[in-house]
PDB file of C-alpha atoms in Angstrom:
ATOM      1  CA  GLN Y  38     125.469  95.237  83.938  1.00  0.00           C
ATOM      2  CA  ILE Y  39     125.054  99.002  83.774  1.00  0.00           C
ATOM      3  CA  LYS Y  40     127.014  99.123  80.539  1.00  0.00           C
ATOM      4  CA  ASN Y  41     124.744  96.515  78.952  1.00  0.00           C
ATOM      5  CA  TYR Y  42     121.640  98.310  80.204  1.00  0.00           C
ATOM      6  CA  ASP Y  43     122.616 101.874  79.215  1.00  0.00           C
ATOM      7  CA  GLU Y  44     126.035 102.577  77.717  1.00  0.00           C
ATOM      8  CA  GLU Y  45     125.590 106.348  77.984  1.00  0.00           C
ATOM      9  CA  ALA Y  46     124.949 106.065  81.725  1.00  0.00           C
ATOM     10  CA  TRP Y  47     128.015 103.827  81.997  1.00  0.00           C
ATOM     11  CA  ASN Y  48     130.161 106.416  80.221  1.00  0.00           C
ATOM     12  CA  ASP Y  49     128.900 109.138  82.594  1.00  0.00           C
ATOM     13  CA  LEU Y  50     129.733 106.970  85.615  1.00  0.00           C
ATOM     14  CA  GLN Y  51     133.266 106.393  84.331  1.00  0.00           C
ATOM     15  CA  LYS Y  52     133.856 110.152  84.630  1.00  0.00           C
ATOM     16  CA  LEU Y  53     133.022 110.060  88.351  1.00  0.00           C
ATOM     17  CA  ASN Y  54     135.120 108.837  91.259  1.00  0.00           C
ATOM     18  CA  PRO Y  55     133.946 105.231  91.964  1.00  0.00           C
ATOM     19  CA  ALA Y  56     133.705 106.083  95.698  1.00  0.00           C
ATOM     20  CA  CYS Y  57     130.681 108.214  94.774  1.00  0.00           C
ATOM     21  CA  TRP Y  58     128.627 105.444  93.219  1.00  0.00           C
ATOM     22  CA  THR Y  59     129.825 101.873  93.857  1.00  0.00           C
ATOM     23  CA  ARG Y  60     129.845 100.007  97.171  1.00  0.00           C
ATOM     24  CA  SER Y  61     133.102  98.308  96.196  1.00  0.00           C
ATOM     25  CA  ALA Y  62     134.879 101.679  96.530  1.00  0.00           C
ATOM     26  CA  PHE Y  63     133.096 103.121  99.597  1.00  0.00           C
ATOM     27  CA  LYS Y  64     135.279 103.897 102.610  1.00  0.00           C
ATOM     28  CA  VAL Y  65     134.802 101.437 105.467  1.00  0.00           C
ATOM     29  CA  ASN Y  66     135.801 103.685 108.381  1.00  0.00           C
ATOM     30  CA  THR Y  67     132.464 105.559 108.431  1.00  0.00           C
ATOM     31  CA  LYS Y  68     130.413 102.430 109.247  1.00  0.00           C
ATOM     32  CA  CYS Y  69     127.689 103.673 106.910  1.00  0.00           C
ATOM     33  CA  ASP Y  70     126.870 102.418 103.425  1.00  0.00           C
ATOM     34  CA  LEU Y  71     124.514 105.299 102.623  1.00  0.00           C
ATOM     35  CA  GLN Y  72     125.773 107.534  99.866  1.00  0.00           C
ATOM     36  CA  VAL Y  73     122.584 109.513  99.390  1.00  0.00           C
ATOM     37  CA  ASN Y  74     121.521 113.044 100.121  1.00  0.00           C
ATOM     38  CA  ASN Y  75     118.470 112.213 102.276  1.00  0.00           C
ATOM     39  CA  MET Y  76     120.060 113.267 105.568  1.00  0.00           C
ATOM     40  CA  CYS Y  77     121.033 116.670 104.178  1.00  0.00           C
ATOM     41  CA  GLU Y  78     117.590 117.189 102.698  1.00  0.00           C
ATOM     42  CA  ALA Y  79     115.884 116.220 105.959  1.00  0.00           C
ATOM     43  CA  PHE Y  80     118.134 118.607 107.897  1.00  0.00           C
ATOM     44  CA  ASN Y  81     117.528 121.421 105.406  1.00  0.00           C
ATOM     45  CA  ASN Y  82     113.776 120.868 105.739  1.00  0.00           C
ATOM     46  CA  VAL Y  83     113.965 121.168 109.529  1.00  0.00           C
ATOM     47  CA  ILE Y  84     115.905 124.442 109.448  1.00  0.00           C
ATOM     48  CA  MET Y  85     113.785 125.953 106.665  1.00  0.00           C
ATOM     49  CA  GLU Y  86     112.165 128.510 108.990  1.00  0.00           C
ATOM     50  CA  TYR Y  87     115.596 129.814 110.062  1.00  0.00           C
ATOM     51  CA  ARG Y  88     117.317 129.962 106.667  1.00  0.00           C
ATOM     52  CA  ASP Y  89     116.286 133.516 105.815  1.00  0.00           C
ATOM     53  CA  LYS Y  90     117.170 134.855 109.294  1.00  0.00           C
ATOM     54  CA  PRO Y  91     120.409 136.582 110.350  1.00  0.00           C
ATOM     55  CA  ILE Y  92     123.328 134.213 110.966  1.00  0.00           C
ATOM     56  CA  ILE Y  93     123.087 134.262 114.778  1.00  0.00           C
ATOM     57  CA  THR Y  94     119.367 133.470 114.656  1.00  0.00           C
ATOM     58  CA  LEU Y  95     120.049 130.689 112.143  1.00  0.00           C
ATOM     59  CA  LEU Y  96     122.765 129.167 114.331  1.00  0.00           C
ATOM     60  CA  GLU Y  97     120.586 129.440 117.450  1.00  0.00           C
ATOM     61  CA  GLY Y  98     117.772 127.672 115.595  1.00  0.00           C
ATOM     62  CA  ILE Y  99     120.096 124.862 114.524  1.00  0.00           C
ATOM     63  CA  ARG Y 100     121.530 124.576 118.054  1.00  0.00           C
ATOM     64  CA  PHE Y 101     118.035 124.380 119.537  1.00  0.00           C
ATOM     65  CA  TYR Y 102     116.922 121.743 117.025  1.00  0.00           C
ATOM     66  CA  ILE Y 103     119.997 119.550 117.547  1.00  0.00           C
ATOM     67  CA  SER Y 104     119.980 119.770 121.347  1.00  0.00           C
ATOM     68  CA  SER Y 105     116.228 119.056 121.489  1.00  0.00           C
ATOM     69  CA  ARG Y 106     116.701 116.030 119.217  1.00  0.00           C
ATOM     70  CA  ILE Y 107     119.574 114.711 121.337  1.00  0.00           C
ATOM     71  CA  VAL Y 108     117.528 115.046 124.540  1.00  0.00           C
ATOM     72  CA  LYS Y 109     114.487 113.373 122.963  1.00  0.00           C
ATOM     73  CA  LEU Y 110     116.487 110.421 121.617  1.00  0.00           C
ATOM     74  CA  ARG Y 111     118.480 110.037 124.821  1.00  0.00           C
ATOM     75  CA  THR Y 112     115.276 109.993 126.889  1.00  0.00           C
ATOM     76  CA  THR Y 113     113.850 107.314 124.604  1.00  0.00           C
ATOM     77  CA  LEU Y 114     117.019 105.216 124.796  1.00  0.00           C
ATOM     78  CA  MET Y 115     117.204 105.483 128.603  1.00  0.00           C
ATOM     79  CA  ARG Y 116     114.085 103.295 128.723  1.00  0.00           C
ATOM     80  CA  TYR Y 117     115.568 100.782 126.278  1.00  0.00           C
ATOM     81  CA  GLU Y 118     116.797  97.490 127.751  1.00  0.00           C
ATOM     82  CA  GLY Y 119     118.972  96.148 124.909  1.00  0.00           C
ATOM     83  CA  SER Y 120     122.743  96.373 124.530  1.00  0.00           C
ATOM     84  CA  ILE Y 121     122.725  97.691 120.950  1.00  0.00           C
ATOM     85  CA  CYS Y 122     120.571 100.443 119.455  1.00  0.00           C
ATOM     86  CA  PRO Y 123     116.961  99.434 118.655  1.00  0.00           C
ATOM     87  CA  LYS Y 124     117.146 100.034 114.886  1.00  0.00           C
ATOM     88  CA  ILE Y 125     120.380  98.074 114.678  1.00  0.00           C
ATOM     89  CA  GLN Y 126     118.779  95.244 116.668  1.00  0.00           C
ATOM     90  CA  GLN Y 127     115.943  95.184 114.099  1.00  0.00           C
ATOM     91  CA  ILE Y 128     118.494  94.887 111.299  1.00  0.00           C
ATOM     92  CA  MET Y 129     120.234  92.078 113.204  1.00  0.00           C
ATOM     93  CA  GLU Y 130     116.958  90.164 113.603  1.00  0.00           C
ATOM     94  CA  LYS Y 131     116.262  90.545 109.876  1.00  0.00           C
ATOM     95  CA  ASN Y 132     119.790  89.353 109.030  1.00  0.00           C
ATOM     96  CA  LYS Y 133     119.433  86.349 111.364  1.00  0.00           C
ATOM     97  CA  LYS Y 134     116.239  85.255 109.616  1.00  0.00           C
ATOM     98  CA  ALA Y 135     117.750  85.799 106.161  1.00  0.00           C
ATOM     99  CA  CYS Y 136     120.805  83.612 106.843  1.00  0.00           C
ATOM    100  CA  GLU Y 137     118.864  80.316 106.997  1.00  0.00           C
ATOM    101  CA  PRO Y 138     119.451  79.286 103.346  1.00  0.00           C
ATOM    102  CA  TRP Y 139     123.182  80.133 103.487  1.00  0.00           C
ATOM    103  CA  GLN Y 140     125.592  77.242 104.015  1.00  0.00           C
ATOM    104  CA  ALA Y 141     128.860  78.098 105.771  1.00  0.00           C
ATOM    105  CA  HIS Y 142     131.898  75.927 105.081  1.00  0.00           C
ATOM    106  CA  TRP Y 143     134.962  76.278 107.292  1.00  0.00           C
ATOM    107  CA  CYS Y 144     138.199  76.697 105.299  1.00  0.00           C
ATOM    108  CA  GLY Y 145     140.380  74.839 107.829  1.00  0.00           C
ATOM    109  CA  ASP Y 146     142.328  77.711 109.375  1.00  0.00           C
ATOM    110  CA  VAL Y 147     143.647  77.459 112.939  1.00  0.00           C
ATOM    111  CA  ASP Y 148     141.512  80.345 114.248  1.00  0.00           C
ATOM    112  CA  LEU Y 149     138.185  78.941 112.949  1.00  0.00           C
ATOM    113  CA  SER Y 150     137.630  82.301 111.278  1.00  0.00           C
ATOM    114  CA  LEU Y 151     137.791  81.715 107.499  1.00  0.00           C
ATOM    115  CA  PHE Y 152     134.618  80.500 105.808  1.00  0.00           C
ATOM    116  CA  GLU Y 153     133.102  80.189 102.376  1.00  0.00           C
ATOM    117  CA  VAL Y 154     129.374  80.848 102.494  1.00  0.00           C
ATOM    118  CA  SER Y 155     127.169  79.728  99.645  1.00  0.00           C
ATOM    119  CA  LYS Y 156     123.584  79.573  98.481  1.00  0.00           C
ATOM    120  CA  GLY Y 157     123.247  77.936  95.101  1.00  0.00           C
ATOM    121  CA  MET Y 158     125.763  79.620  92.782  1.00  0.00           C
ATOM    122  CA  GLU Y 159     126.285  82.643  95.061  1.00  0.00           C
ATOM    123  CA  LYS Y 160     129.443  82.505  97.171  1.00  0.00           C
ATOM    124  CA  PHE Y 161     131.040  84.855  99.684  1.00  0.00           C
ATOM    125  CA  VAL Y 162     134.208  84.711 101.761  1.00  0.00           C
ATOM    126  CA  VAL Y 163     133.942  85.591 105.458  1.00  0.00           C
ATOM    127  CA  ASN Y 164     136.786  86.260 107.882  1.00  0.00           C
ATOM    128  CA  LEU Y 165     135.366  86.404 111.413  1.00  0.00           C
ATOM    129  CA  LYS Y 166     138.676  87.476 112.952  1.00  0.00           C
ATOM    130  CA  GLN Y 167     139.006  90.510 110.668  1.00  0.00           C
ATOM    131  CA  GLN Y 168     135.221  91.075 110.624  1.00  0.00           C
ATOM    132  CA  THR Y 169     135.030  91.087 106.833  1.00  0.00           C
ATOM    133  CA  CYS Y 170     132.784  89.558 104.199  1.00  0.00           C
ATOM    134  CA  SER Y 171     133.261  89.787 100.453  1.00  0.00           C
ATOM    135  CA  CYS Y 172     129.774  91.372 100.181  1.00  0.00           C
ATOM    136  CA  ARG Y 173     131.363  94.288 102.160  1.00  0.00           C
ATOM    137  CA  LYS Y 174     128.192  95.061 104.139  1.00  0.00           C
ATOM    138  CA  TRP Y 175     129.773  94.110 107.483  1.00  0.00           C
ATOM    139  CA  GLU Y 176     132.834  96.303 106.831  1.00  0.00           C
ATOM    140  CA  LEU Y 177     130.786  99.242 105.578  1.00  0.00           C
ATOM    141  CA  THR Y 178     128.095  99.290 108.255  1.00  0.00           C
ATOM    142  CA  GLY Y 179     129.682  97.598 111.266  1.00  0.00           C
ATOM    143  CA  ILE Y 180     126.633  95.297 111.395  1.00  0.00           C
ATOM    144  CA  PRO Y 181     127.216  91.580 110.688  1.00  0.00           C
ATOM    145  CA  CYS Y 182     125.698  90.517 107.366  1.00  0.00           C
ATOM    146  CA  THR Y 183     123.713  87.319 106.830  1.00  0.00           C
ATOM    147  CA  HIS Y 184     126.799  85.495 105.552  1.00  0.00           C
ATOM    148  CA  SER Y 185     128.858  86.297 108.646  1.00  0.00           C
ATOM    149  CA  ILE Y 186     125.996  85.367 110.988  1.00  0.00           C
ATOM    150  CA  ALA Y 187     125.804  81.917 109.380  1.00  0.00           C
ATOM    151  CA  CYS Y 188     129.510  81.466 110.209  1.00  0.00           C
ATOM    152  CA  MET Y 189     129.126  82.790 113.754  1.00  0.00           C
ATOM    153  CA  TRP Y 190     126.423  80.263 114.515  1.00  0.00           C
ATOM    154  CA  ILE Y 191     128.744  77.426 113.460  1.00  0.00           C
ATOM    155  CA  ASN Y 192     131.298  78.726 115.990  1.00  0.00           C
ATOM    156  CA  GLY Y 193     128.636  79.275 118.654  1.00  0.00           C
ATOM    157  CA  VAL Y 194     129.244  83.045 118.670  1.00  0.00           C
ATOM    158  CA  GLU Y 195     126.420  85.455 119.515  1.00  0.00           C
ATOM    159  CA  PRO Y 196     126.138  87.797 116.452  1.00  0.00           C
ATOM    160  CA  GLU Y 197     125.291  90.845 118.595  1.00  0.00           C
ATOM    161  CA  LEU Y 198     128.789  90.685 120.106  1.00  0.00           C
ATOM    162  CA  SER Y 199     130.237  91.469 116.667  1.00  0.00           C
ATOM    163  CA  VAL Y 200     128.234  94.658 116.116  1.00  0.00           C
ATOM    164  CA  ASN Y 201     130.516  97.698 115.963  1.00  0.00           C
ATOM    165  CA  SER Y 202     130.856  99.709 119.165  1.00  0.00           C
ATOM    166  CA  TYR Y 203     129.293 102.720 117.386  1.00  0.00           C
ATOM    167  CA  TYR Y 204     125.928 101.045 117.935  1.00  0.00           C
ATOM    168  CA  ARG Y 205     126.317 100.078 121.584  1.00  0.00           C
ATOM    169  CA  CYS Y 206     123.894 101.575 124.078  1.00  0.00           C
ATOM    170  CA  CYS Y 207     125.913 103.105 126.877  1.00  0.00           C
ATOM    171  CA  PHE Y 208     124.849 105.954 129.116  1.00  0.00           C
ATOM    172  CA  MET Y 209     126.566 107.964 131.811  1.00  0.00           C
TER     173      MET Y 209
END
């Protein structure tokens, strides 16, 4: 589609490693599908006042910012009642609502884990046992996609149980 839209842009992309620009080549072990610079820019903005200081002052400023942020977020989460992080729970609720038009069809395997999920002409393959979907969102983020949730409901599985442990709320 990119090639049809702008062949020059397509040629430029061909010079880059696909892992830099296409979800199909992103690594799945990070559990993050963001490949943008926003986090770095936000961090750089926060430390702006320390950037022109001597190295020790800069590092102390960064340490103070990070430790203050950790304490603030931990204090907020201590009051939280859910089992997975609040933002991830919001994504899960959105995915649950969005899965209504998707039809899951069991493929007949012994484990009840292989499904074809379709909506009109769109089709995806879901493997609940391996926690994969051909859209790759579940593998990349660790958060079940709409297609996998449709399959889980057929099996009577609670989708929140399939959220990656990275997003579990657990405190000492």
